[in-house]
Coordinates of N, CA, C and O in Angstrom, one line a residue:
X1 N 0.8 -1.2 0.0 CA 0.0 0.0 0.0 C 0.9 1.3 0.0 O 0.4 2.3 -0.5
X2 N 2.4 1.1 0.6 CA 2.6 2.7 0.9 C 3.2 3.2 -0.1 O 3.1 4.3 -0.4
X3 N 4.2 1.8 -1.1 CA 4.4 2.2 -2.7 C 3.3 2.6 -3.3 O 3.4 3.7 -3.9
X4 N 2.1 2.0 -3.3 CA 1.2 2.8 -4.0 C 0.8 4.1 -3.7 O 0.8 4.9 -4.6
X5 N 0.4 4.6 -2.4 CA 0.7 6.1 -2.2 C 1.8 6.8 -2.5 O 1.5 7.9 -3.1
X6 N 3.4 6.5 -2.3 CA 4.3 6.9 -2.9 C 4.5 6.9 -3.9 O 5.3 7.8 -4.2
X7 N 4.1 6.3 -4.7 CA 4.0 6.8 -6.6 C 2.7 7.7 -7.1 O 2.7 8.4 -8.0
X8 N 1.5 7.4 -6.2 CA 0.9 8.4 -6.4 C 1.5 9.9 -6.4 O 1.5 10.6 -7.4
X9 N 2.0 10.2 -5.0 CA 2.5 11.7 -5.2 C 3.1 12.1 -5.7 O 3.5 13.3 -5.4
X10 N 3.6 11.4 -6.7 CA 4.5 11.9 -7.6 C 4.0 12.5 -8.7 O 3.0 11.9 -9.1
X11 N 4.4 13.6 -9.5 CA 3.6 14.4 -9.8 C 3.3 14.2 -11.8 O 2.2 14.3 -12.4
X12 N 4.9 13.8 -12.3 CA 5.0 13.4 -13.7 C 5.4 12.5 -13.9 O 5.6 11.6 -13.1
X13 N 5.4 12.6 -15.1 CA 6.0 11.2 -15.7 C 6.1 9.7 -15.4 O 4.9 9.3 -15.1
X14 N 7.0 8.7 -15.3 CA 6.8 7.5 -15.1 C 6.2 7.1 -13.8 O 5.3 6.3 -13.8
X15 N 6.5 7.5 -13.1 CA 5.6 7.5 -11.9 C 4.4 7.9 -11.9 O 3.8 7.2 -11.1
X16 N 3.9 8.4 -12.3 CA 2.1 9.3 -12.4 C 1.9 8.0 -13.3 O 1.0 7.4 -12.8
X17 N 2.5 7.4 -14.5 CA 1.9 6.5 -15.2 C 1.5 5.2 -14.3 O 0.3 4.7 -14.2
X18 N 2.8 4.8 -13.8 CA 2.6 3.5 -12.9 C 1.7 3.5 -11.5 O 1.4 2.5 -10.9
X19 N 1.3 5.1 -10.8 CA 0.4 5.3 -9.8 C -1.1 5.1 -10.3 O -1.9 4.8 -9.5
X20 N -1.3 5.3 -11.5 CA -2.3 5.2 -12.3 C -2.8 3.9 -12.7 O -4.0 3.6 -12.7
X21 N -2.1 3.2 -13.2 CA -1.9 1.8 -14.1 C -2.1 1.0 -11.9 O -3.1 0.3 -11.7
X22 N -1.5 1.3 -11.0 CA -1.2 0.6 -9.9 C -3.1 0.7 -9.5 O -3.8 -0.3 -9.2
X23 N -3.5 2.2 -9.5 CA -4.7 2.3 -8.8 C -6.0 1.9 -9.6 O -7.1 1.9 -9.0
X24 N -5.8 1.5 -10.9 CA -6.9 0.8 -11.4 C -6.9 -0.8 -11.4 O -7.8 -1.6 -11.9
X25 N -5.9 -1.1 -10.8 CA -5.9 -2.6 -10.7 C -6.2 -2.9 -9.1 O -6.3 -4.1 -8.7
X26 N -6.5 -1.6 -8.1 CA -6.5 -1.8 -6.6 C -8.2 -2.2 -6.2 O -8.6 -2.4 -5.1
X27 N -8.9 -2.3 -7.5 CA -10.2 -1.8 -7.4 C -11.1 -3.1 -6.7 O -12.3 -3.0 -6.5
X28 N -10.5 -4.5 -6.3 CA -10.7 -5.8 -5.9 C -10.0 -5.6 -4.6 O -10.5 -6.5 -3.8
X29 N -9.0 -4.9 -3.9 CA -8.2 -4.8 -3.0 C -9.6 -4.6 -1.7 O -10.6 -3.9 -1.6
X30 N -9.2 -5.5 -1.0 CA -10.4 -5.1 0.3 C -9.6 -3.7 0.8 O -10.4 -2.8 0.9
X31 N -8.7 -3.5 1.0 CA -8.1 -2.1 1.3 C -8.2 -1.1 0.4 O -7.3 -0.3 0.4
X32 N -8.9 -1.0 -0.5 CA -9.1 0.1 -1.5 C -9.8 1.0 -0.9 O -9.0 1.9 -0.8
X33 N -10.9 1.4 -0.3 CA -10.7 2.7 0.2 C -10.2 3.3 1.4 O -10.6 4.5 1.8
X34 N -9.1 2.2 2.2 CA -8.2 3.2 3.1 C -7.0 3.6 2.0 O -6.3 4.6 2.1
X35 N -6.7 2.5 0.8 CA -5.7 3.2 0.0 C -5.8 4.3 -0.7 O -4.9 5.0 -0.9
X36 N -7.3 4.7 -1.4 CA -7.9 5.5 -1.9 C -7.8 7.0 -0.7 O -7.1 7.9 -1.0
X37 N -8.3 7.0 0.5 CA -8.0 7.8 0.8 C -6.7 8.4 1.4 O -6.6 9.4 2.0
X38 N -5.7 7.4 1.0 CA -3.9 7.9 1.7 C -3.3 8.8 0.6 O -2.3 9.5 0.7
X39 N -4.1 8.5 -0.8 CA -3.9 8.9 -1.6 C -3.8 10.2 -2.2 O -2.9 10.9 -2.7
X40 N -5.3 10.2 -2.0 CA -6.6 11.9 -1.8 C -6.0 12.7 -0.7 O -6.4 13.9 -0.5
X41 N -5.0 12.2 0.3 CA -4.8 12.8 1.9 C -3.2 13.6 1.0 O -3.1 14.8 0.8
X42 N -2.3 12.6 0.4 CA -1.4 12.5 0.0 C -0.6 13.4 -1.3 O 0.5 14.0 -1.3
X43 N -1.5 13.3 -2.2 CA -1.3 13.2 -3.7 C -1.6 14.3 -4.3 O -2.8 14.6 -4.4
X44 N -0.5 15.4 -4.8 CA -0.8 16.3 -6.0 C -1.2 16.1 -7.2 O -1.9 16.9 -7.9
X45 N -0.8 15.3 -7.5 CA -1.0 14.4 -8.7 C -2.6 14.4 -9.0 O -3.4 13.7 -8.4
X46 N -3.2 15.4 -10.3 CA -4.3 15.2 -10.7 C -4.8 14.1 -11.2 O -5.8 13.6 -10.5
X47 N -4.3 13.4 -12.3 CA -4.5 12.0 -12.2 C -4.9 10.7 -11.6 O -5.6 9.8 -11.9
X48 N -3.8 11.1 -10.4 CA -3.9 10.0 -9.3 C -4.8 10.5 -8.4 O -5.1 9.6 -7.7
X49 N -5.5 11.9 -8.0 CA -6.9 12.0 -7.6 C -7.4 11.8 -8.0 O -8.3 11.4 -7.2
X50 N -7.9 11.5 -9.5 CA -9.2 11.2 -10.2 C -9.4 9.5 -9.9 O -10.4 9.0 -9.4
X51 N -8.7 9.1 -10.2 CA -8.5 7.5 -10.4 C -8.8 7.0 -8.6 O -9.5 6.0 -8.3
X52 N -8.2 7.6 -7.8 CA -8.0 7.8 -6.2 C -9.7 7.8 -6.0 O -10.4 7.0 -5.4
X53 N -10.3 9.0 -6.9 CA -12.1 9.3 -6.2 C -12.6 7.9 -7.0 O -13.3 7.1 -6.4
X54 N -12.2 7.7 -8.0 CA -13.1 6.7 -8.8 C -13.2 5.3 -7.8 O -14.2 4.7 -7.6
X55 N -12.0 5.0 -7.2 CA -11.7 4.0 -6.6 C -12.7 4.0 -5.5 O -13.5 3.1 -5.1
X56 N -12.4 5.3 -4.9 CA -13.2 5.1 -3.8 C -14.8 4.9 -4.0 O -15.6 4.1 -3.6
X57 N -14.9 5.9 -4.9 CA -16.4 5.6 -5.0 C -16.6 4.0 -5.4 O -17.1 3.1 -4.6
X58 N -16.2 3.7 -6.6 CA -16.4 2.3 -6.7 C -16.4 1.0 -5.5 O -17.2 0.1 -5.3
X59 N -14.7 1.4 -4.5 CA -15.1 0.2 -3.6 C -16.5 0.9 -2.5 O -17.5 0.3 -2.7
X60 N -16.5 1.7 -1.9 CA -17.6 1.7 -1.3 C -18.4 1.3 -1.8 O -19.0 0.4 -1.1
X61 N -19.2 1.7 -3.2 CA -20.4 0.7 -3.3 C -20.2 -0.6 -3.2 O -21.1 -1.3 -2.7
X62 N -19.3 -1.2 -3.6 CA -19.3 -2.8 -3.9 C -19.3 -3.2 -2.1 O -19.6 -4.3 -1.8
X63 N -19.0 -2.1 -1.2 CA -18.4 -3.1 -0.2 C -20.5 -2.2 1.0 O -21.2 -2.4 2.0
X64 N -20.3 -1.6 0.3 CA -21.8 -0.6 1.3 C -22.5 -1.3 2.1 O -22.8 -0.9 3.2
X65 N -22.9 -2.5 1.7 CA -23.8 -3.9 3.0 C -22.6 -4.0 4.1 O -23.0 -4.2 5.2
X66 N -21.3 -3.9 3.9 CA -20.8 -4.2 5.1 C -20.0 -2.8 5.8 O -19.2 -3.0 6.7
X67 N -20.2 -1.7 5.3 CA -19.8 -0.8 6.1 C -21.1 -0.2 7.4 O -22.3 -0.4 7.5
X68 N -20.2 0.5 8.0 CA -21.6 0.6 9.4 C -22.0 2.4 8.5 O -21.6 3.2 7.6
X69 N -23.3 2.2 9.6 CA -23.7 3.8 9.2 C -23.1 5.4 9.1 O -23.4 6.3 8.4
X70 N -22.0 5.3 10.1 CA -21.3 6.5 9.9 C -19.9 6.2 9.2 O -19.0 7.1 9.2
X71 N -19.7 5.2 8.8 CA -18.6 5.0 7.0 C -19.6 5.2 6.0 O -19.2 5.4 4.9
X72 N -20.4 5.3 6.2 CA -21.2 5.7 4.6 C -21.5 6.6 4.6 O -21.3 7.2 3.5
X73 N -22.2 7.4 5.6 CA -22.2 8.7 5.7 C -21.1 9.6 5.7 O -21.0 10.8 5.5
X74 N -20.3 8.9 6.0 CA -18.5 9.7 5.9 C -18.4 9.9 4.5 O -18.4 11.0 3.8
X75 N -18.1 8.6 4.0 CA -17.9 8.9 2.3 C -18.4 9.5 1.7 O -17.9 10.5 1.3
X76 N -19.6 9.4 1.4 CA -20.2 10.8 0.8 C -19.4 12.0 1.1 O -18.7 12.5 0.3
X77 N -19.5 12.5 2.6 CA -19.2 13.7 2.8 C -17.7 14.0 2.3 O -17.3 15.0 1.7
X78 N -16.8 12.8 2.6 CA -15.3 12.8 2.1 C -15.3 13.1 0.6 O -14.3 13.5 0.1
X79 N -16.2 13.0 -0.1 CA -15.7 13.0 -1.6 C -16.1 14.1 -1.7 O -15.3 14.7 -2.5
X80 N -17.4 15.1 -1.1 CA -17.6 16.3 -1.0 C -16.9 17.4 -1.3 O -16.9 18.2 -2.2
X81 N -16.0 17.1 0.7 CA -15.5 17.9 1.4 C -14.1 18.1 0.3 O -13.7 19.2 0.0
X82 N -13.5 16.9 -0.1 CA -12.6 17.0 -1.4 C -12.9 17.8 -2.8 O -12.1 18.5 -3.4
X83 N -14.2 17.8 -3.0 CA -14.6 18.4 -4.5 C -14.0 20.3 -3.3 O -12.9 20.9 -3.2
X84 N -15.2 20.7 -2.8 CA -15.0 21.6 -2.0 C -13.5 22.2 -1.7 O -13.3 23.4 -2.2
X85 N -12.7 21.7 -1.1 CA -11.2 21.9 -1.2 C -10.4 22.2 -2.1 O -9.4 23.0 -1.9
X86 N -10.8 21.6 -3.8 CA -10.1 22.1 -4.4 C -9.9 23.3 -5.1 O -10.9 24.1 -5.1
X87 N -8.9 23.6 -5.6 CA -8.5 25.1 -5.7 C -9.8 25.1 -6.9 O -10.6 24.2 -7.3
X88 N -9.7 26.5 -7.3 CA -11.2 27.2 -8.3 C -10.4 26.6 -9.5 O -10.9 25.8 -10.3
X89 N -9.2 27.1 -9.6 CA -8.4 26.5 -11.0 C -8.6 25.0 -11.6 O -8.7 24.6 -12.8
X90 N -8.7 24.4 -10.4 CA -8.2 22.6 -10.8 C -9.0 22.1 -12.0 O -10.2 22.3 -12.2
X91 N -8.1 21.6 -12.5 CA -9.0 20.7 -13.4 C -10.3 20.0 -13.1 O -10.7 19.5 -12.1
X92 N -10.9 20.1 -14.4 CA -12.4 20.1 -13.7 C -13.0 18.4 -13.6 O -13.9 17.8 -12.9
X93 N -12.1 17.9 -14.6 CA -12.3 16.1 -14.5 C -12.2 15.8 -13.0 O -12.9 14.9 -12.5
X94 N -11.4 16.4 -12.3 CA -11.0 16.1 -10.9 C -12.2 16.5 -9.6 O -12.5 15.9 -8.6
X95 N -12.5 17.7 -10.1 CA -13.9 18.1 -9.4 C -15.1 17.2 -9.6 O -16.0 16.9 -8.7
X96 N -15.1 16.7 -10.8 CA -16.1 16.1 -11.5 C -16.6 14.9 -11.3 O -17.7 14.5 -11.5
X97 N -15.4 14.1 -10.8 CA -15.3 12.7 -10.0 C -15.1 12.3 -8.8 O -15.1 11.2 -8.2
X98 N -15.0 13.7 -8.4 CA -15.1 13.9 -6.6 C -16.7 14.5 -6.3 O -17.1 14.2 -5.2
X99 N -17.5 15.3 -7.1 CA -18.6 15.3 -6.9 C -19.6 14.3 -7.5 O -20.7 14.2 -6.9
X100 N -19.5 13.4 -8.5 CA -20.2 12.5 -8.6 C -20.1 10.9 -8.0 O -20.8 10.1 -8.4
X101 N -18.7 10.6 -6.7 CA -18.7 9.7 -5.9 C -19.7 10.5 -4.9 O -20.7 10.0 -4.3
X102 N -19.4 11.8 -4.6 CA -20.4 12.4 -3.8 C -21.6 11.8 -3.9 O -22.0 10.9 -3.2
X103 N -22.3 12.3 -4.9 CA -23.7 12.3 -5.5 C -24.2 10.6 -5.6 O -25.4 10.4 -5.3
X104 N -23.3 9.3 -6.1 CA -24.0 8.3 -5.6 C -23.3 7.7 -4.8 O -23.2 6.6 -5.2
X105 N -22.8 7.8 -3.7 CA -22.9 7.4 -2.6 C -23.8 8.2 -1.3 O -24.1 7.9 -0.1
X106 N -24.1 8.9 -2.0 CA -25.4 10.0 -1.1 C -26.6 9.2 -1.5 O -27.4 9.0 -0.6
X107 N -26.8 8.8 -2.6 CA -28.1 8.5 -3.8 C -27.8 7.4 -2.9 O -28.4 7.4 -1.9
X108 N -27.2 6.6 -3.1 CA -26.4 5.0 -2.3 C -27.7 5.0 -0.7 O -28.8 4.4 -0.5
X109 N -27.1 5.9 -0.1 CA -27.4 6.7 1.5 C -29.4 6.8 1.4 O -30.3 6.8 2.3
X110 N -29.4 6.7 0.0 CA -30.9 7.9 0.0 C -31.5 6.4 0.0 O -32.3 6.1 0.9
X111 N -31.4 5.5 -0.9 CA -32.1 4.7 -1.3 C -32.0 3.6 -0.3 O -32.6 2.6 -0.8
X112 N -31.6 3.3 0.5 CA -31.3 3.2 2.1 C -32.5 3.3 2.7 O -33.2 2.4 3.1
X113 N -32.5 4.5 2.9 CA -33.3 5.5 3.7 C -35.0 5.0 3.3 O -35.9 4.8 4.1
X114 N -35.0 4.9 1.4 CA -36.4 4.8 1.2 C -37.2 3.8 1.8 O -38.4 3.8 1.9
X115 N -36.3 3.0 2.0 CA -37.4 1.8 2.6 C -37.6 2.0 3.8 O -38.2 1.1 4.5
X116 N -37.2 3.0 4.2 CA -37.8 3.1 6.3 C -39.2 4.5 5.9 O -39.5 4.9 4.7
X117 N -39.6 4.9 7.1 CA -40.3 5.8 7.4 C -40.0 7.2 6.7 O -39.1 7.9 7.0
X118 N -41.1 7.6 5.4 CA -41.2 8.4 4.4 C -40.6 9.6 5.1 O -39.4 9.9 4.7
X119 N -41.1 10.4 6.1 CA -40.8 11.3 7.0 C -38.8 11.4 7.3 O -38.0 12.3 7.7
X120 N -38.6 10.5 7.0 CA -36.9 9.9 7.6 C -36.7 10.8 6.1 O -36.2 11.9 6.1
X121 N -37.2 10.2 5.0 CA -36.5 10.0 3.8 C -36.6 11.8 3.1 O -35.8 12.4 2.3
X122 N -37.6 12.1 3.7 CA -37.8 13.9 3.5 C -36.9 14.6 4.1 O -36.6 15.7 3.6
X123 N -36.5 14.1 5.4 CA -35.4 14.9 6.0 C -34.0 14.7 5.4 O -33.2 15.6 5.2
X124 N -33.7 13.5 5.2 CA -32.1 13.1 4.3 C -32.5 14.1 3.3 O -31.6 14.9 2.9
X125 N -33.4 14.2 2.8 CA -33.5 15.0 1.1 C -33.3 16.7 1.6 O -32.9 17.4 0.7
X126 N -33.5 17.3 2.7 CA -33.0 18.3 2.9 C -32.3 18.7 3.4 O -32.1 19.9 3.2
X127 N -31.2 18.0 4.4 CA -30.4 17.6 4.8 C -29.3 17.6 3.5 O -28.2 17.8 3.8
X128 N -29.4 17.5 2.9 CA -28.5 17.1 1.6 C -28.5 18.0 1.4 O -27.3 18.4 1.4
X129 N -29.5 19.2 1.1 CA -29.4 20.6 0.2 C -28.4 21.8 1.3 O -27.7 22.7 0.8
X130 N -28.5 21.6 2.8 CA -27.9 22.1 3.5 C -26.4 21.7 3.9 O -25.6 22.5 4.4
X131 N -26.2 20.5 3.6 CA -24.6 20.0 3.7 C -24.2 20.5 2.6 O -23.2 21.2 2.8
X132 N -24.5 20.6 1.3 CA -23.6 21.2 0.5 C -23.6 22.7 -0.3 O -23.0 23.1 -1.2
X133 N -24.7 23.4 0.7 CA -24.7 24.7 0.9 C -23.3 24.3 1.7 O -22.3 24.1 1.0
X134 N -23.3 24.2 3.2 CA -22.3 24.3 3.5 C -21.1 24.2 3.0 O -20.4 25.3 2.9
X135 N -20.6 23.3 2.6 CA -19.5 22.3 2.0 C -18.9 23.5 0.6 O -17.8 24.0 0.5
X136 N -20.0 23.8 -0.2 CA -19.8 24.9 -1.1 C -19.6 26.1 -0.7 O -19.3 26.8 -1.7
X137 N -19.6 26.8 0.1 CA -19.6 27.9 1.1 C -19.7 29.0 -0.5 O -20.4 28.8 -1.4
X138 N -18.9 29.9 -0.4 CA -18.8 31.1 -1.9 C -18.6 30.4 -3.0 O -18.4 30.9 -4.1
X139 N -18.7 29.0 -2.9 CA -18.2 28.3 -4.4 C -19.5 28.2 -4.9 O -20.1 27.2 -4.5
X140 N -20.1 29.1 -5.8 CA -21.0 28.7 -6.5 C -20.7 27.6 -7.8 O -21.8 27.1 -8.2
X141 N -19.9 27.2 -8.2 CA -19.3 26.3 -9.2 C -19.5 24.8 -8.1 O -20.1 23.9 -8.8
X142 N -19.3 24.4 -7.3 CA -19.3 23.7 -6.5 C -20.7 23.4 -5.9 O -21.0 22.2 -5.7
X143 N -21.8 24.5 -5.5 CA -22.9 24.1 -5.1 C -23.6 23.8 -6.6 O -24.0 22.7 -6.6
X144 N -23.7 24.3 -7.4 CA -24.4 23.7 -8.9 C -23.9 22.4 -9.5 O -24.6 21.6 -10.0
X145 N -22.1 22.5 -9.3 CA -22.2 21.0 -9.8 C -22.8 19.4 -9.1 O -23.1 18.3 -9.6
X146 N -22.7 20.1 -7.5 CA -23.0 19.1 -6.9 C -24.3 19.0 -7.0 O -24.6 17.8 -7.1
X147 N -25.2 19.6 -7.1 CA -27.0 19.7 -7.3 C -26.7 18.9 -8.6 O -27.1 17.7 -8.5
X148 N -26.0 19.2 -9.8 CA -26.1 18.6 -11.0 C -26.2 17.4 -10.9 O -27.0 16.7 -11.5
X149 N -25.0 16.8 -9.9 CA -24.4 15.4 -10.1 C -25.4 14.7 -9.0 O -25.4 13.4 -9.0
X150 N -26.3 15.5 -8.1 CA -27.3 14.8 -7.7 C -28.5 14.5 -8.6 O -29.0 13.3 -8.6
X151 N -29.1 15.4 -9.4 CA -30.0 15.3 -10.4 C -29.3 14.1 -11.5 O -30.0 13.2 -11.9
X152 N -28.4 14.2 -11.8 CA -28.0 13.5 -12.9 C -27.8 11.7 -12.1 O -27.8 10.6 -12.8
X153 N -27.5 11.7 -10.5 CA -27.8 10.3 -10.4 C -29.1 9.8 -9.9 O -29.1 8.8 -9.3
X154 N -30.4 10.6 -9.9 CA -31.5 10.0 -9.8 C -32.3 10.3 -11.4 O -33.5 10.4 -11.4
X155 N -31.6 10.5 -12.3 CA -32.2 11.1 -13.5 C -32.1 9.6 -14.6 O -32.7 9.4 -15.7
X156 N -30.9 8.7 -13.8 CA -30.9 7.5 -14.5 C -30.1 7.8 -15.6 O -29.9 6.9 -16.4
X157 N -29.5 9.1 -15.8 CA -28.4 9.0 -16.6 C -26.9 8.5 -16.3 O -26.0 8.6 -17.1
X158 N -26.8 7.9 -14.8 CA -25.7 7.0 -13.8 C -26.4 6.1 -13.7 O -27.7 6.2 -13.9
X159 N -25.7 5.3 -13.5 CA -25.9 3.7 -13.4 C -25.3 2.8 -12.0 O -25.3 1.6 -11.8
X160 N -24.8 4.1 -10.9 CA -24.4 3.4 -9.8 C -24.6 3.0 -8.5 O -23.9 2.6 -7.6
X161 N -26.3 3.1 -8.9 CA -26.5 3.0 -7.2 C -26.4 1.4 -6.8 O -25.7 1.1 -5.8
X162 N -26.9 0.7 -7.3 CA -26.7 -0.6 -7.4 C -27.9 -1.3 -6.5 O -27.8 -2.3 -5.8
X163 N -29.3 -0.4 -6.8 CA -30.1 -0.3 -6.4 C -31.4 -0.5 -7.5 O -31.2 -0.3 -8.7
X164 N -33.2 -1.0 -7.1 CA -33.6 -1.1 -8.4 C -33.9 0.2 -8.4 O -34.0 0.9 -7.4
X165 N -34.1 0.7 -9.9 CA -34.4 1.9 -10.4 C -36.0 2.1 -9.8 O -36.4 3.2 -10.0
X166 N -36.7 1.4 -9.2 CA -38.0 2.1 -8.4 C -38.1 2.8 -7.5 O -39.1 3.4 -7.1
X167 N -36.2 2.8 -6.7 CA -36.2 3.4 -5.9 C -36.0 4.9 -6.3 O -36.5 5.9 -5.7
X168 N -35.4 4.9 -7.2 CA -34.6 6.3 -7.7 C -36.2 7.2 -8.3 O -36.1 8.3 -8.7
X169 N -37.2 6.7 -8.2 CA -38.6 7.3 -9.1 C -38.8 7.9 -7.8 O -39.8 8.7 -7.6

């Protein structure tokens, strides 16, 4: 794991390739999202952030029946609090995949929720609108894409909840 963080931070060349080539093959690793996040904690490397959010988002879904309630509610917010963080400049592929692990592992969170008490499921849905007011603070680029990337994963144009589509109606 710490070679793979260590070539992540590296910023060009052969290393950025092999941090990249390393974190798409990590995606079966039961440790993919503590490596995913040593990465995101770690890593200048645009690249190896994007690949780093993808990861994460992907293992948490695959792994979501067995995390407890406040690991799932973390991730979401961790991929958030990341889109949020980054500079206004950054590349936007990197915002883009840090707000849409947001958006379905929240969607993940929501469709959870739907099968308990309606009333529960009204408050998570506002609840959402107010964490990433927060989380976006003056970033209007940040509160829009994340609204986006919420509309766009109950809009069925994502495919990740891993949930049936009756819930997402």
């Amino acid at each position: 794991m710490f070679n793979t963080v260590a070539e992540a931070k590296a910023e060009t060349g052969a290393n950025a390739a092999q941090a990249t080539k390393t974190l798409l093959a990590l995606r079966e690793d039961p440790r993919c999202l503590e490596i995913a996040q040593c990465v995101l904690a770690g890593s200048a490397s645009r690249e190896a952030q994007f690949h780093a959010l993808t990861l994460f988002r992907e293992g948490a879904l695959q792994r979501w029946a067995s995390l407890g309630a406040p690991q799932r509610s973390g991730a979401s917010d961790l991929a958030l609090d990341f889109a949020a963080r980054l500079d206004p400049g950054a590349e936007p592929f990197v915002s883009a995949a840090a707000l849409r692990a947001f958006a379905a592992l929240w969607a993940r969170g929501f469709a959870d929720a739907a099968r308990g008490p309606k009333e529960a499921t009204r408050a998570l849905a506002r609840d959402v609108l107010a964490k990433v007011k927060a989380a976006a603070g003056d970033r209007g680029d940040v509160l829009c894409n994340a609204l986006g990337a919420l509309v766009q994963q109950f809009s069925g144009l994502e495919n990740t909840l891993g949930v049936a589509k009756g819930l997402r109606d």
